[in-house]
Amino acid sequence: MIEVEALKKYFSTGILRKRHIKAVNGVSFQIEQGETLGLVGESGCGKTTIGKSLLRLIEPTGGKIIFDGIDLVHLKKKELRRIRPRMQMIFQDPDASLNPRMKIEDSIAEPLKLRGGLNKVEIKEKVSELIETVGLNPEHVNRYPYQLSGGQNQRVALARVLAVNPDFIIADEPTSSLDVSVQAQILNLMQDLKRKFDLTLLFISHDLEVVRHMSDRIAVMYRGKIVEIGIVNEIFDDAKHPYTNTLISPASLEDQLIYEDIKDAGCVFYPRCPFAAEICCKKEPEMVEIGRGHWVLCDRVT
Amino acid sequence: MSLLTITHLKVLFPTQDGVVKAVNTVDLKIANAERLGLIGETGCGKTVLGLSIIRLLQPSTKIEGEIVYKGKELLRLSEEEMRKIRGKEIAMILQNPTTSLNPVLKVGDQIAEAIQLHQGLDKRAAKEKAIEMLESVKIPSPEKRANEYPHQFSGGMKERVMIAMGLACNPSLIIADEPTKGLDVTIKVQIVKLMKEVSRRKSMLFITHDLGVAAEICDNIAVMYAGELVEYAKTEDIFKNPFHPYTRGFLNSLPSRGLKQIRGISPSLIDLPTGCRFHPRCDQASAKCKIDHPELVEIENGHFARCLLYT
């Protein structure tokens, strides 16, 4: 359904805008129809940048994004707008991503109005249907986001997304600002909706346990690169990349505080890797397949 | 003997919409060298409880009950006397270091401020002590870092600065409010390790919603729901044999325990349910749970719960 090849996004910084931050540095993956791919990594590793690039909410520096056979990177603005309803995104902080001056009802109705083809009565009906689908009460429609809890606002965000009947949803840390018990409610709801509407999901999170629960396959990201990708059980039972292992059992991590500037040559994880050898700082490793669909970016594994 | 004894503590905020009952009759003891975890979800009153101990709540707040620290009744002390205890005897490590640190002061100076105030050192000596503190929380090249501003520090590093500041005057009691909130997994592990180290032989009230972190650090755990304690026990008992349905639900909603949700949402602290505060969300609630408000009773040796199922 989605095919990403050598995706790159560089941000320019410095006074002369000549220094580049390689937020996403040559990332490739596919997501099958109906599948959930989990994307994990620490803050600043480029997960959100990937999510936004897929929708071209930010323009990628290079690479290919194919969605259902359509090349998104070279699409014109107008054509892009036609295709966007099929791909939607849910953001991290629901309190910040909803318009504080819009009633819940209007927030959910907005995408329906933009899509057109429905009259006022039909929109109203559709809104109450969506409200029910995401588990809100009818009395919530006349309230404002500040009158609802974080979990309820995230349900509103879900209703907005579902309003346009998407095929593919990018969920960017949808529960990281929620309490544990509310997180459970939202994650369960997302899984129900996924089944009901036959959705394909890219689930971005820094919480490995949450990703494990939600995904069919997991991609682990470190400093702009995917370092390991495979089906959930393989990643948890048979992780090969040293960084994946640190994420799974962080207790093994030494008190390492050095965060060196990235060098062009060598492995991205080299400065923190307990198994680093001389070759690791000289030659950039390549993705190798070590099992069925299980890829690792590490020269020491092979 | 206990270092801190809280009896019948009530904290009420009068607002336009009604009285917010943030803490509702809490009794709690912290012994010497005990690390007590206070667990609960957003808005259950745990931070307010922490702030009421060092009296940092706004003046309009109504506080009832007693907080006795080393024989002194904290709620009766004058502001002058309280200032001598705050930071020196009882220190609080606030949540969200990004907003808690002063952005226009050098990190070293911020730590030195408290040292100068409480230990009577001159400016230079206080600065030296501040650098020592930065070193003790394992910040590399502390001399250089002491002259930097908060925005030059990462989230985990800022948290270390907050911890250094809290420990600067060698307090007997540390109140740590969600020190691991918003940190990456790998950084969290480092901060937990550090908290364990620095709180050795000290008393600590560790406020968090992260059960994993609490299990790692605390000797005992108190679970808070809607302004009151619903369960209290040794850490291992809370995890192995939770009594209260809320504690059980809370544990089961963790992704690692199967993500079983508790239905409904936490009640508003203005309009609390009658009877047991948890009854609208409880699967085991019976008719009398709607009427009778249960007391916190000892069910097994040292294991307390507030639930009619056990009375």
Coordinates of C-alpha atoms in Angstrom, one line a residue:
Chain A
M1 CA 0.0 0.0 0.0
I2 CA 2.8 2.4 0.9
E3 CA 6.3 2.1 -0.3
V4 CA 9.0 4.4 0.9
E5 CA 12.4 4.3 -0.7
A6 CA 15.6 6.1 0.4
L7 CA 13.5 8.9 2.0
K8 CA 15.6 11.9 3.1
K9 CA 14.8 15.0 4.9
Y10 CA 17.5 17.5 5.8
F11 CA 17.0 20.7 7.7
S12 CA 19.4 23.6 7.2
T13 CA 20.7 25.4 10.2
G14 CA 23.5 27.8 11.2
I15 CA 23.9 31.4 10.2
L16 CA 24.6 30.6 6.6
R17 CA 22.0 27.8 6.5
K18 CA 24.8 25.6 5.3
R19 CA 24.9 23.0 8.1
H20 CA 22.5 20.2 7.6
I21 CA 20.7 18.2 10.2
K22 CA 19.9 14.9 8.7
A23 CA 16.6 14.2 10.4
V24 CA 15.7 11.4 8.1
N25 CA 18.7 9.9 6.3
G26 CA 17.8 7.3 3.6
V27 CA 14.9 5.4 5.0
S28 CA 13.1 2.6 3.1
F29 CA 10.1 0.5 4.2
Q30 CA 6.8 -0.8 2.9
I31 CA 3.4 -1.2 4.6
E32 CA 1.0 -3.8 3.3
Q33 CA -2.7 -3.2 3.0
G34 CA -4.4 -3.7 6.4
E35 CA -1.1 -3.9 8.3
T36 CA 0.2 -1.9 11.2
L37 CA 3.8 -0.9 11.2
G38 CA 5.2 0.4 14.5
L39 CA 7.9 2.9 14.3
V40 CA 10.0 3.3 17.5
G41 CA 12.9 5.4 18.6
E42 CA 13.9 8.1 21.1
S43 CA 12.9 11.7 20.8
G44 CA 14.7 13.5 18.0
C45 CA 15.4 10.3 16.0
G46 CA 13.2 11.5 13.1
K47 CA 10.0 9.4 13.6
T48 CA 7.7 12.4 13.4
T49 CA 9.6 13.8 10.4
I50 CA 8.9 10.5 8.5
G51 CA 5.2 10.7 9.4
K52 CA 4.9 14.3 8.2
S53 CA 7.0 13.6 5.0
L54 CA 4.7 10.8 4.0
L55 CA 1.8 13.2 3.9
R56 CA 4.0 15.9 2.4
L57 CA 3.2 18.2 5.3
I58 CA 6.9 18.8 5.1
E59 CA 8.7 18.4 1.8
P60 CA 11.1 15.6 1.7
T61 CA 14.7 16.4 0.5
G62 CA 14.9 13.2 -1.6
G63 CA 13.6 9.7 -2.1
K64 CA 10.4 8.1 -3.3
I65 CA 7.0 7.7 -1.6
I66 CA 4.5 5.5 -3.5
F67 CA 1.0 5.3 -2.1
D68 CA -1.3 2.8 -3.9
G69 CA 0.7 3.1 -7.1
I70 CA 0.9 6.9 -7.0
D71 CA 4.2 8.8 -6.7
L72 CA 3.5 11.3 -3.9
V73 CA 6.8 13.2 -4.1
H74 CA 6.1 14.6 -7.6
L75 CA 2.4 15.3 -7.2
K76 CA 1.2 18.8 -7.7
K77 CA -0.6 20.6 -4.8
K78 CA -4.0 20.2 -6.3
E79 CA -3.7 16.5 -7.0
L80 CA -2.2 16.1 -3.5
R81 CA -5.2 17.6 -2.0
R82 CA -7.4 15.1 -3.8
I83 CA -5.4 12.2 -2.4
R84 CA -5.0 13.5 1.2
P85 CA -8.4 12.4 2.5
R86 CA -7.2 8.8 1.9
M87 CA -4.2 9.4 4.2
Q88 CA -4.7 11.0 7.6
M89 CA -2.7 11.8 10.6
I90 CA -3.4 11.8 14.4
F91 CA -1.1 14.0 16.4
Q92 CA 0.5 13.7 19.8
D93 CA -1.2 16.4 21.9
P94 CA -4.9 16.3 21.3
D95 CA -5.5 19.5 23.4
A96 CA -3.1 21.4 21.0
S97 CA -4.2 19.9 17.7
L98 CA -7.9 20.8 18.0
N99 CA -9.0 24.4 17.4
P100 CA -9.8 25.8 20.9
R101 CA -12.5 28.1 19.5
M102 CA -14.4 25.5 17.7
K103 CA -17.1 23.4 19.3
I104 CA -16.5 19.7 19.0
E105 CA -19.4 19.4 16.6
D106 CA -17.9 22.0 14.2
S107 CA -14.4 20.4 14.5
I108 CA -15.7 17.1 13.3
A109 CA -18.0 18.7 10.7
E110 CA -15.1 20.7 9.2
P111 CA -13.5 17.9 7.1
L112 CA -17.0 16.8 6.0
K113 CA -17.8 20.3 4.7
L114 CA -14.4 20.6 3.0
R115 CA -15.0 17.3 1.2
G116 CA -18.4 18.6 0.0
G117 CA -21.4 16.6 -1.3
L118 CA -23.3 16.6 1.9
N119 CA -26.1 19.0 3.0
K120 CA -26.4 20.4 6.5
V121 CA -28.8 17.7 7.8
E122 CA -26.6 14.9 6.4
I123 CA -23.5 16.4 8.0
K124 CA -25.2 16.6 11.3
E125 CA -26.3 13.0 11.0
K126 CA -22.8 11.9 10.0
V127 CA -21.3 13.8 13.0
S128 CA -23.5 12.1 15.5
E129 CA -22.7 8.7 13.9
L130 CA -18.9 9.5 14.2
I131 CA -19.4 10.6 17.8
E132 CA -20.9 7.3 18.6
T133 CA -18.2 5.3 16.7
V134 CA -15.4 6.8 18.8
G135 CA -17.3 6.4 22.1
L136 CA -18.2 9.9 23.0
N137 CA -21.6 11.0 24.4
P138 CA -24.0 13.1 22.3
E139 CA -23.8 15.8 25.0
H140 CA -20.2 16.4 24.1
V141 CA -20.9 17.9 20.7
N142 CA -21.7 21.4 22.1
R143 CA -18.6 21.6 24.2
Y144 CA -15.2 23.1 23.5
P145 CA -11.9 21.2 23.7
Y146 CA -10.9 22.7 27.0
Q147 CA -14.0 21.2 28.6
L148 CA -13.0 17.7 27.7
S149 CA -10.3 15.5 29.1
G150 CA -7.2 14.6 27.1
G151 CA -8.6 11.1 26.3
Q152 CA -11.9 12.6 25.1
N153 CA -10.1 15.1 22.9
Q154 CA -8.1 12.3 21.3
R155 CA -11.4 10.6 20.5
V156 CA -12.5 13.8 18.8
A157 CA -9.3 13.8 16.8
L158 CA -10.1 10.2 15.8
A159 CA -13.6 11.1 14.7
R160 CA -12.2 14.0 12.6
V161 CA -9.8 11.6 10.9
L162 CA -12.5 9.0 10.2
A163 CA -14.9 11.6 8.8
V164 CA -13.1 11.5 5.4
N165 CA -12.9 7.6 5.2
P166 CA -9.2 7.2 5.0
D167 CA -7.4 4.1 4.0
F168 CA -4.1 4.9 5.7
I169 CA -3.6 6.6 9.1
I170 CA -0.4 7.8 10.6
A171 CA -0.7 7.9 14.4
D172 CA 2.1 10.0 16.0
E173 CA 2.4 9.1 19.7
P174 CA -1.4 9.2 20.1
T175 CA -1.3 8.3 23.7
S176 CA 2.0 9.7 25.0
S177 CA 0.3 12.5 26.9
L178 CA -2.4 10.3 28.4
D179 CA -2.7 8.4 31.6
V180 CA -2.2 4.7 31.6
S181 CA -5.9 3.8 32.1
V182 CA -6.9 6.3 29.4
Q183 CA -4.1 5.1 27.1
A184 CA -5.6 1.6 27.3
Q185 CA -9.0 2.9 26.3
I186 CA -7.7 4.8 23.3
L187 CA -5.4 2.0 22.1
N188 CA -8.2 -0.5 22.3
L189 CA -10.5 1.9 20.4
M190 CA -7.9 2.3 17.7
Q191 CA -7.7 -1.5 17.2
D192 CA -11.4 -1.8 17.0
L193 CA -11.6 1.0 14.4
K194 CA -8.8 -0.5 12.4
R195 CA -10.7 -3.8 12.1
K196 CA -14.0 -2.1 11.5
F197 CA -12.8 0.2 8.7
D198 CA -10.0 -2.0 7.4
L199 CA -7.3 0.6 8.0
T200 CA -3.6 0.5 7.3
L201 CA -1.6 2.1 10.1
L202 CA 1.8 3.6 10.8
F203 CA 2.0 3.8 14.5
I204 CA 4.8 6.0 15.8
S205 CA 5.8 5.8 19.5
H206 CA 8.7 5.8 21.8
D207 CA 7.1 3.2 24.0
L208 CA 8.1 -0.2 23.0
E209 CA 5.4 -2.0 25.0
V210 CA 2.7 0.0 23.3
V211 CA 4.1 -0.6 19.9
R212 CA 4.4 -4.3 20.6
H213 CA 0.7 -4.4 21.4
M214 CA -0.4 -2.4 18.4
S215 CA 1.8 -3.6 15.5
D216 CA 2.3 -6.5 13.1
R217 CA 5.8 -5.4 12.3
I218 CA 8.2 -3.0 14.0
A219 CA 10.8 -0.6 12.6
V220 CA 13.4 0.7 15.0
M221 CA 14.9 4.1 14.3
Y222 CA 18.1 5.7 15.5
R223 CA 19.3 9.1 14.4
G224 CA 17.6 9.3 11.1
K225 CA 18.1 5.6 10.1
I226 CA 16.0 2.5 10.5
V227 CA 18.4 0.1 12.2
E228 CA 16.2 -2.9 12.4
I229 CA 12.9 -4.0 10.9
G230 CA 10.9 -7.2 11.3
I231 CA 7.8 -8.9 12.6
V232 CA 7.0 -8.1 16.3
N233 CA 8.0 -11.5 17.7
E234 CA 11.3 -11.5 15.9
I235 CA 12.2 -8.1 17.2
F236 CA 11.3 -8.9 20.7
D237 CA 12.7 -12.5 20.9
D238 CA 15.6 -12.2 18.5
A239 CA 16.7 -8.6 18.2
K240 CA 20.0 -8.3 16.4
H241 CA 20.9 -4.7 16.4
P242 CA 22.6 -3.5 19.6
Y243 CA 20.4 -0.5 19.8
T244 CA 17.2 -2.5 19.6
N245 CA 18.6 -4.5 22.5
T246 CA 19.2 -1.4 24.5
L247 CA 15.6 -0.3 24.0
I248 CA 14.2 -3.7 25.0
S249 CA 16.3 -3.9 28.1
P250 CA 17.5 -0.4 28.9
A251 CA 19.1 -1.6 32.1
S252 CA 22.0 -2.9 30.2
L253 CA 22.8 0.6 29.1
E254 CA 25.9 2.2 30.6
D255 CA 25.7 5.8 31.9
Q256 CA 26.6 7.2 28.5
L257 CA 26.1 10.8 28.1
I258 CA 28.2 11.6 25.0
Y259 CA 26.1 12.5 22.1
E260 CA 28.7 13.2 19.4
D261 CA 28.1 15.0 16.3
I262 CA 27.2 12.7 13.5
K263 CA 30.0 11.8 11.2
D264 CA 29.4 11.1 7.6
A265 CA 31.4 7.9 7.6
G266 CA 30.6 5.0 9.9
C267 CA 27.6 3.6 11.7
V268 CA 25.2 6.0 13.4
F269 CA 25.2 4.0 16.6
Y270 CA 28.9 3.6 16.8
P271 CA 29.6 6.2 19.6
R272 CA 27.2 4.4 22.0
C273 CA 27.6 0.8 20.8
P274 CA 29.1 -1.7 23.3
F275 CA 30.2 -4.0 20.5
A276 CA 31.8 -1.3 18.2
A277 CA 34.8 -2.4 16.4
E278 CA 37.3 -0.4 14.3
I279 CA 35.4 -1.0 11.1
C280 CA 32.2 0.5 12.5
C281 CA 33.5 4.1 12.5
K282 CA 35.0 3.9 9.0
K283 CA 32.4 2.1 6.9
E284 CA 28.8 2.8 6.9
P285 CA 26.9 -0.5 7.4
E286 CA 24.2 -1.7 4.9
M287 CA 20.8 -3.2 5.5
V288 CA 21.0 -7.0 5.3
E289 CA 18.2 -9.5 5.5
I290 CA 19.0 -12.1 8.2
G291 CA 15.7 -13.8 8.3
R292 CA 12.4 -13.7 6.5
G293 CA 11.6 -10.0 6.4
H294 CA 14.0 -9.3 9.2
W295 CA 16.5 -6.6 8.2
V296 CA 19.4 -5.3 10.3
L297 CA 21.7 -2.3 9.8
C298 CA 24.9 -3.7 11.4
D299 CA 28.1 -5.1 10.0
R300 CA 28.9 -7.0 13.2
V301 CA 25.8 -9.2 13.0
T302 CA 26.5 -10.7 9.6
Chain B
M1 CA 10.0 6.6 64.3
S2 CA 8.4 8.5 61.5
L3 CA 10.0 11.6 60.1
L4 CA 6.8 13.0 58.6
T5 CA 3.3 12.3 59.9
I6 CA 0.3 13.6 58.0
T7 CA -3.1 13.4 59.7
H8 CA -6.5 14.1 58.3
L9 CA -5.1 16.4 55.6
K10 CA -7.6 18.2 53.5
V11 CA -6.7 20.6 50.7
L12 CA -9.6 22.6 49.2
F13 CA -9.5 25.2 46.4
P14 CA -12.4 27.5 46.3
T15 CA -13.2 28.3 42.7
Q16 CA -16.1 30.0 40.7
D17 CA -17.5 26.6 39.8
G18 CA -17.3 25.2 43.3
V19 CA -14.8 23.8 45.8
V20 CA -12.2 21.6 44.3
K21 CA -11.5 18.9 46.9
A22 CA -8.0 18.0 45.7
V23 CA -6.9 16.2 48.9
N24 CA -9.6 14.6 51.0
T25 CA -8.6 13.3 54.4
V26 CA -5.2 11.8 53.8
D27 CA -3.3 10.0 56.6
L28 CA 0.3 9.1 55.7
K29 CA 3.6 8.4 57.5
I30 CA 7.1 8.5 56.1
A31 CA 9.8 6.8 58.3
N32 CA 13.5 7.6 58.4
A33 CA 15.2 6.3 55.3
E34 CA 11.9 5.2 53.8
R35 CA 11.1 5.7 50.1
L36 CA 7.4 6.0 49.7
G37 CA 5.8 6.0 46.2
L38 CA 2.7 8.1 45.7
I39 CA 0.9 6.8 42.6
G40 CA -2.1 8.0 40.8
E41 CA -3.4 9.5 37.6
T42 CA -3.5 13.1 36.4
G43 CA -5.7 15.2 38.7
C44 CA -5.9 12.8 41.6
G45 CA -4.3 15.3 43.9
K46 CA -0.8 13.8 44.3
T47 CA 1.1 16.9 43.3
V48 CA -1.1 19.0 45.6
L49 CA -0.3 16.7 48.5
G50 CA 3.4 17.2 47.8
L51 CA 3.1 20.9 47.6
S52 CA 1.1 21.2 50.8
I53 CA 3.9 19.6 52.7
I54 CA 6.3 22.3 51.9
R55 CA 3.5 24.9 51.9
L56 CA 3.9 26.1 48.3
L57 CA 0.1 26.4 47.5
Q58 CA -1.5 29.7 46.9
P59 CA -2.8 31.6 49.9
S60 CA -6.5 31.2 49.0
T61 CA -6.2 27.4 49.5
K62 CA -7.9 26.0 52.5
I63 CA -5.7 23.4 54.3
E64 CA -7.0 21.4 57.2
G65 CA -5.4 18.7 59.3
E66 CA -1.8 18.3 60.6
I67 CA 1.6 17.8 59.0
V68 CA 4.2 17.0 61.6
Y69 CA 7.8 17.0 60.6
K70 CA 10.5 16.1 63.3
G71 CA 8.0 17.2 66.0
K72 CA 7.1 20.5 64.3
E73 CA 3.6 21.2 63.0
L74 CA 4.4 22.6 59.6
L75 CA 1.0 24.2 59.0
R76 CA 1.3 26.4 62.1
L77 CA 4.8 27.7 61.3
S78 CA 5.3 31.3 60.3
E79 CA 6.5 32.0 56.8
E80 CA 9.9 32.9 58.2
E81 CA 10.3 29.6 60.0
M82 CA 9.0 27.7 57.0
R83 CA 11.6 29.2 54.8
K84 CA 14.3 27.7 57.0
I85 CA 12.8 24.3 56.4
R86 CA 12.0 24.6 52.8
G87 CA 15.0 23.6 50.7
K88 CA 17.2 22.8 53.7
E89 CA 15.2 20.1 55.6
I90 CA 12.6 19.3 53.0
A91 CA 13.4 19.7 49.3
M92 CA 11.1 19.3 46.4
I93 CA 12.2 18.3 42.9
L94 CA 9.5 19.8 40.7
Q95 CA 8.2 18.2 37.6
N96 CA 8.9 19.7 34.2
P97 CA 12.5 21.1 34.5
T98 CA 12.0 23.2 31.4
T99 CA 9.6 25.5 33.1
S100 CA 11.0 25.1 36.6
L101 CA 14.4 26.4 35.9
N102 CA 15.0 30.1 35.4
P103 CA 15.9 30.5 31.8
V104 CA 18.0 33.7 32.3
L105 CA 20.2 32.5 35.1
K106 CA 23.3 30.3 34.7
V107 CA 22.6 26.8 36.0
G108 CA 25.5 27.0 38.5
D109 CA 24.1 30.2 40.0
Q110 CA 20.7 28.8 40.4
I111 CA 22.0 25.9 42.5
A112 CA 24.4 28.2 44.4
E113 CA 21.5 30.5 45.4
A114 CA 20.0 27.9 47.8
I115 CA 23.4 27.0 49.2
Q116 CA 24.3 30.6 49.9
L117 CA 20.9 31.1 51.6
H118 CA 20.9 28.1 53.9
Q119 CA 24.5 27.3 54.6
G120 CA 25.9 30.8 54.9
L121 CA 28.7 30.3 52.4
D122 CA 30.0 33.2 50.4
K123 CA 29.4 33.5 46.7
R124 CA 32.6 31.8 45.5
A125 CA 32.3 28.9 48.0
A126 CA 28.6 28.4 47.1
K127 CA 29.5 28.2 43.4
E128 CA 32.2 25.6 44.1
K129 CA 29.7 23.6 46.0
A130 CA 27.2 23.9 43.1
I131 CA 29.9 22.5 40.8
E132 CA 30.4 19.6 43.2
M133 CA 26.6 19.0 43.2
L134 CA 26.6 18.9 39.4
E135 CA 29.4 16.4 39.5
S136 CA 27.5 14.2 42.0
V137 CA 24.6 14.0 39.6
K138 CA 27.0 12.9 36.9
I139 CA 27.0 15.8 34.6
P140 CA 30.2 15.7 32.5
S141 CA 32.6 18.7 32.7
P142 CA 30.6 20.4 35.6
E143 CA 32.9 23.5 35.7
K144 CA 32.0 24.3 32.2
R145 CA 28.3 23.3 32.4
A146 CA 27.8 25.4 35.6
N147 CA 28.3 28.5 33.5
E148 CA 25.7 27.5 30.9
Y149 CA 22.0 28.3 30.7
P150 CA 19.1 25.9 30.9
H151 CA 18.4 25.9 27.2
Q152 CA 21.8 24.5 26.5
F153 CA 20.9 21.4 28.5
S154 CA 18.9 18.4 27.2
G155 CA 15.7 17.2 29.0
G156 CA 17.6 14.5 30.9
M157 CA 20.4 16.9 31.8
K158 CA 17.9 19.5 33.1
E159 CA 16.3 16.8 35.3
R160 CA 19.8 16.1 36.7
V161 CA 20.2 19.8 37.4
M162 CA 16.8 19.8 39.3
I163 CA 18.0 16.8 41.3
A164 CA 21.3 18.6 42.1
M165 CA 19.4 21.6 43.2
G166 CA 17.1 19.6 45.5
L167 CA 20.0 17.8 47.1
A168 CA 22.3 20.9 47.4
C169 CA 21.5 21.5 51.1
N170 CA 21.5 17.9 52.1
P171 CA 17.8 17.7 53.0
S172 CA 16.4 14.9 55.2
L173 CA 13.3 14.5 53.1
I174 CA 13.0 14.7 49.4
I175 CA 9.7 15.2 47.6
A176 CA 10.2 14.2 44.0
D177 CA 7.3 15.0 41.7
E178 CA 7.4 13.0 38.5
P179 CA 11.1 13.3 37.8
T180 CA 11.0 10.9 34.9
K181 CA 8.0 12.4 33.1
G182 CA 8.6 13.1 29.4
L183 CA 12.0 11.4 29.3
D184 CA 13.0 8.8 26.7
V185 CA 13.3 5.2 27.9
T186 CA 17.0 5.1 27.9
I187 CA 17.3 8.4 29.7
K188 CA 14.6 7.4 32.2
V189 CA 16.7 4.4 33.2
Q190 CA 19.6 6.7 34.0
I191 CA 17.5 9.1 36.0
V192 CA 15.9 6.2 38.0
K193 CA 19.4 4.8 38.7
L194 CA 20.5 8.3 39.9
M195 CA 17.4 8.8 42.1
K196 CA 18.0 5.5 43.7
E197 CA 21.6 6.4 44.4
V198 CA 21.0 9.9 45.8
S199 CA 18.1 8.9 48.0
R200 CA 20.0 6.2 49.8
R201 CA 19.7 6.6 53.6
K202 CA 17.3 9.5 53.0
S203 CA 13.5 9.7 53.2
M204 CA 11.7 10.4 50.0
L205 CA 8.1 10.9 48.8
F206 CA 8.2 9.8 45.2
I207 CA 5.2 11.1 43.2
T208 CA 4.6 9.3 39.9
H209 CA 2.1 7.8 37.5
D210 CA 4.7 5.4 36.2
L211 CA 4.3 2.1 38.1
G212 CA 7.5 0.6 36.7
V213 CA 9.6 3.5 38.0
A214 CA 7.9 3.3 41.4
A215 CA 8.6 -0.4 41.7
E216 CA 12.2 0.2 41.0
I217 CA 12.7 2.9 43.6
C218 CA 10.2 2.6 46.4
D219 CA 9.9 0.5 49.6
N220 CA 6.2 1.2 50.1
I221 CA 3.5 2.5 47.8
A222 CA 0.4 4.5 48.4
V223 CA -2.2 4.6 45.6
M224 CA -4.3 7.7 45.3
Y225 CA -7.7 8.1 43.6
A226 CA -9.9 11.2 43.5
G227 CA -8.2 12.9 46.4
E228 CA -7.9 10.0 48.8
L229 CA -5.6 7.0 49.4
V230 CA -7.2 3.8 48.3
E231 CA -4.4 1.4 49.0
Y232 CA -1.2 1.3 50.9
A233 CA 1.3 -1.6 51.1
K234 CA 4.9 -2.8 50.6
T235 CA 5.8 -2.4 46.9
E236 CA 5.9 -6.1 46.2
D237 CA 2.5 -6.6 47.8
I238 CA 1.0 -3.9 45.6
F239 CA 2.3 -5.6 42.5
K240 CA 1.7 -9.3 43.5
N241 CA -1.5 -9.0 45.4
P242 CA -3.4 -5.7 44.8
F243 CA -6.6 -5.5 46.8
H244 CA -8.4 -2.4 45.6
P245 CA -10.2 -2.8 42.2
Y246 CA -8.7 0.5 41.1
T247 CA -5.2 -0.7 41.8
R248 CA -6.0 -3.9 39.9
G249 CA -7.5 -2.0 37.0
F250 CA -4.5 0.4 36.9
L251 CA -2.1 -2.5 36.8
N252 CA -4.0 -4.3 34.1
S253 CA -4.2 -1.3 31.8
L254 CA -0.5 -1.4 31.4
P255 CA 0.5 -2.6 27.9
S256 CA 2.7 -5.3 29.3
R257 CA -0.3 -6.7 31.3
G258 CA -2.7 -6.8 28.4
L259 CA -4.1 -3.3 28.1
K260 CA -7.4 -4.1 29.8
Q261 CA -9.0 -0.8 30.3
I262 CA -10.9 0.7 33.2
R263 CA -14.2 2.1 31.9
G264 CA -15.2 5.7 32.3
I265 CA -13.1 8.6 33.4
S266 CA -11.8 10.0 36.7
P267 CA -14.5 12.0 38.5
S268 CA -14.3 15.8 38.8
L269 CA -12.9 16.8 42.1
I270 CA -15.7 19.4 42.5
D271 CA -18.5 16.9 42.1
L272 CA -17.4 13.7 43.7
P273 CA -19.6 10.6 43.5
T274 CA -21.4 9.5 46.7
G275 CA -20.3 6.4 48.6
C276 CA -17.1 4.9 47.3
R277 CA -15.4 7.3 44.9
F278 CA -14.6 4.5 42.5
H279 CA -18.0 2.8 42.3
P280 CA -19.1 4.3 38.9
R281 CA -16.1 2.7 37.3
C282 CA -15.9 -0.5 39.3
D283 CA -17.0 -3.9 38.0
Q284 CA -17.5 -5.3 41.4
A285 CA -19.6 -2.5 42.8
S286 CA -22.8 -3.4 44.6
A287 CA -25.7 -1.2 45.8
K288 CA -24.1 -0.3 49.1
C289 CA -21.0 1.0 47.3
K290 CA -23.1 3.9 46.1
I291 CA -24.1 4.8 49.6
D292 CA -21.4 3.9 52.1
H293 CA -18.0 5.6 51.9
P294 CA -15.4 3.0 52.9
E295 CA -12.5 3.6 55.3
L296 CA -8.9 2.7 54.7
V297 CA -8.5 -0.5 56.8
E298 CA -5.7 -2.9 57.3
I299 CA -6.6 -6.2 55.6
E300 CA -3.3 -8.0 56.0
N301 CA -0.2 -7.2 57.9
G302 CA 0.7 -3.7 56.7
H303 CA -1.5 -3.9 53.7
F304 CA -4.4 -1.3 53.7
A305 CA -7.2 -0.8 51.3
R306 CA -10.3 1.3 51.1
C307 CA -13.0 -1.0 49.7
L308 CA -16.2 -2.5 51.0
L309 CA -15.3 -5.9 49.5
Y310 CA -13.0 -6.4 52.4
T311 CA -15.2 -5.2 55.3

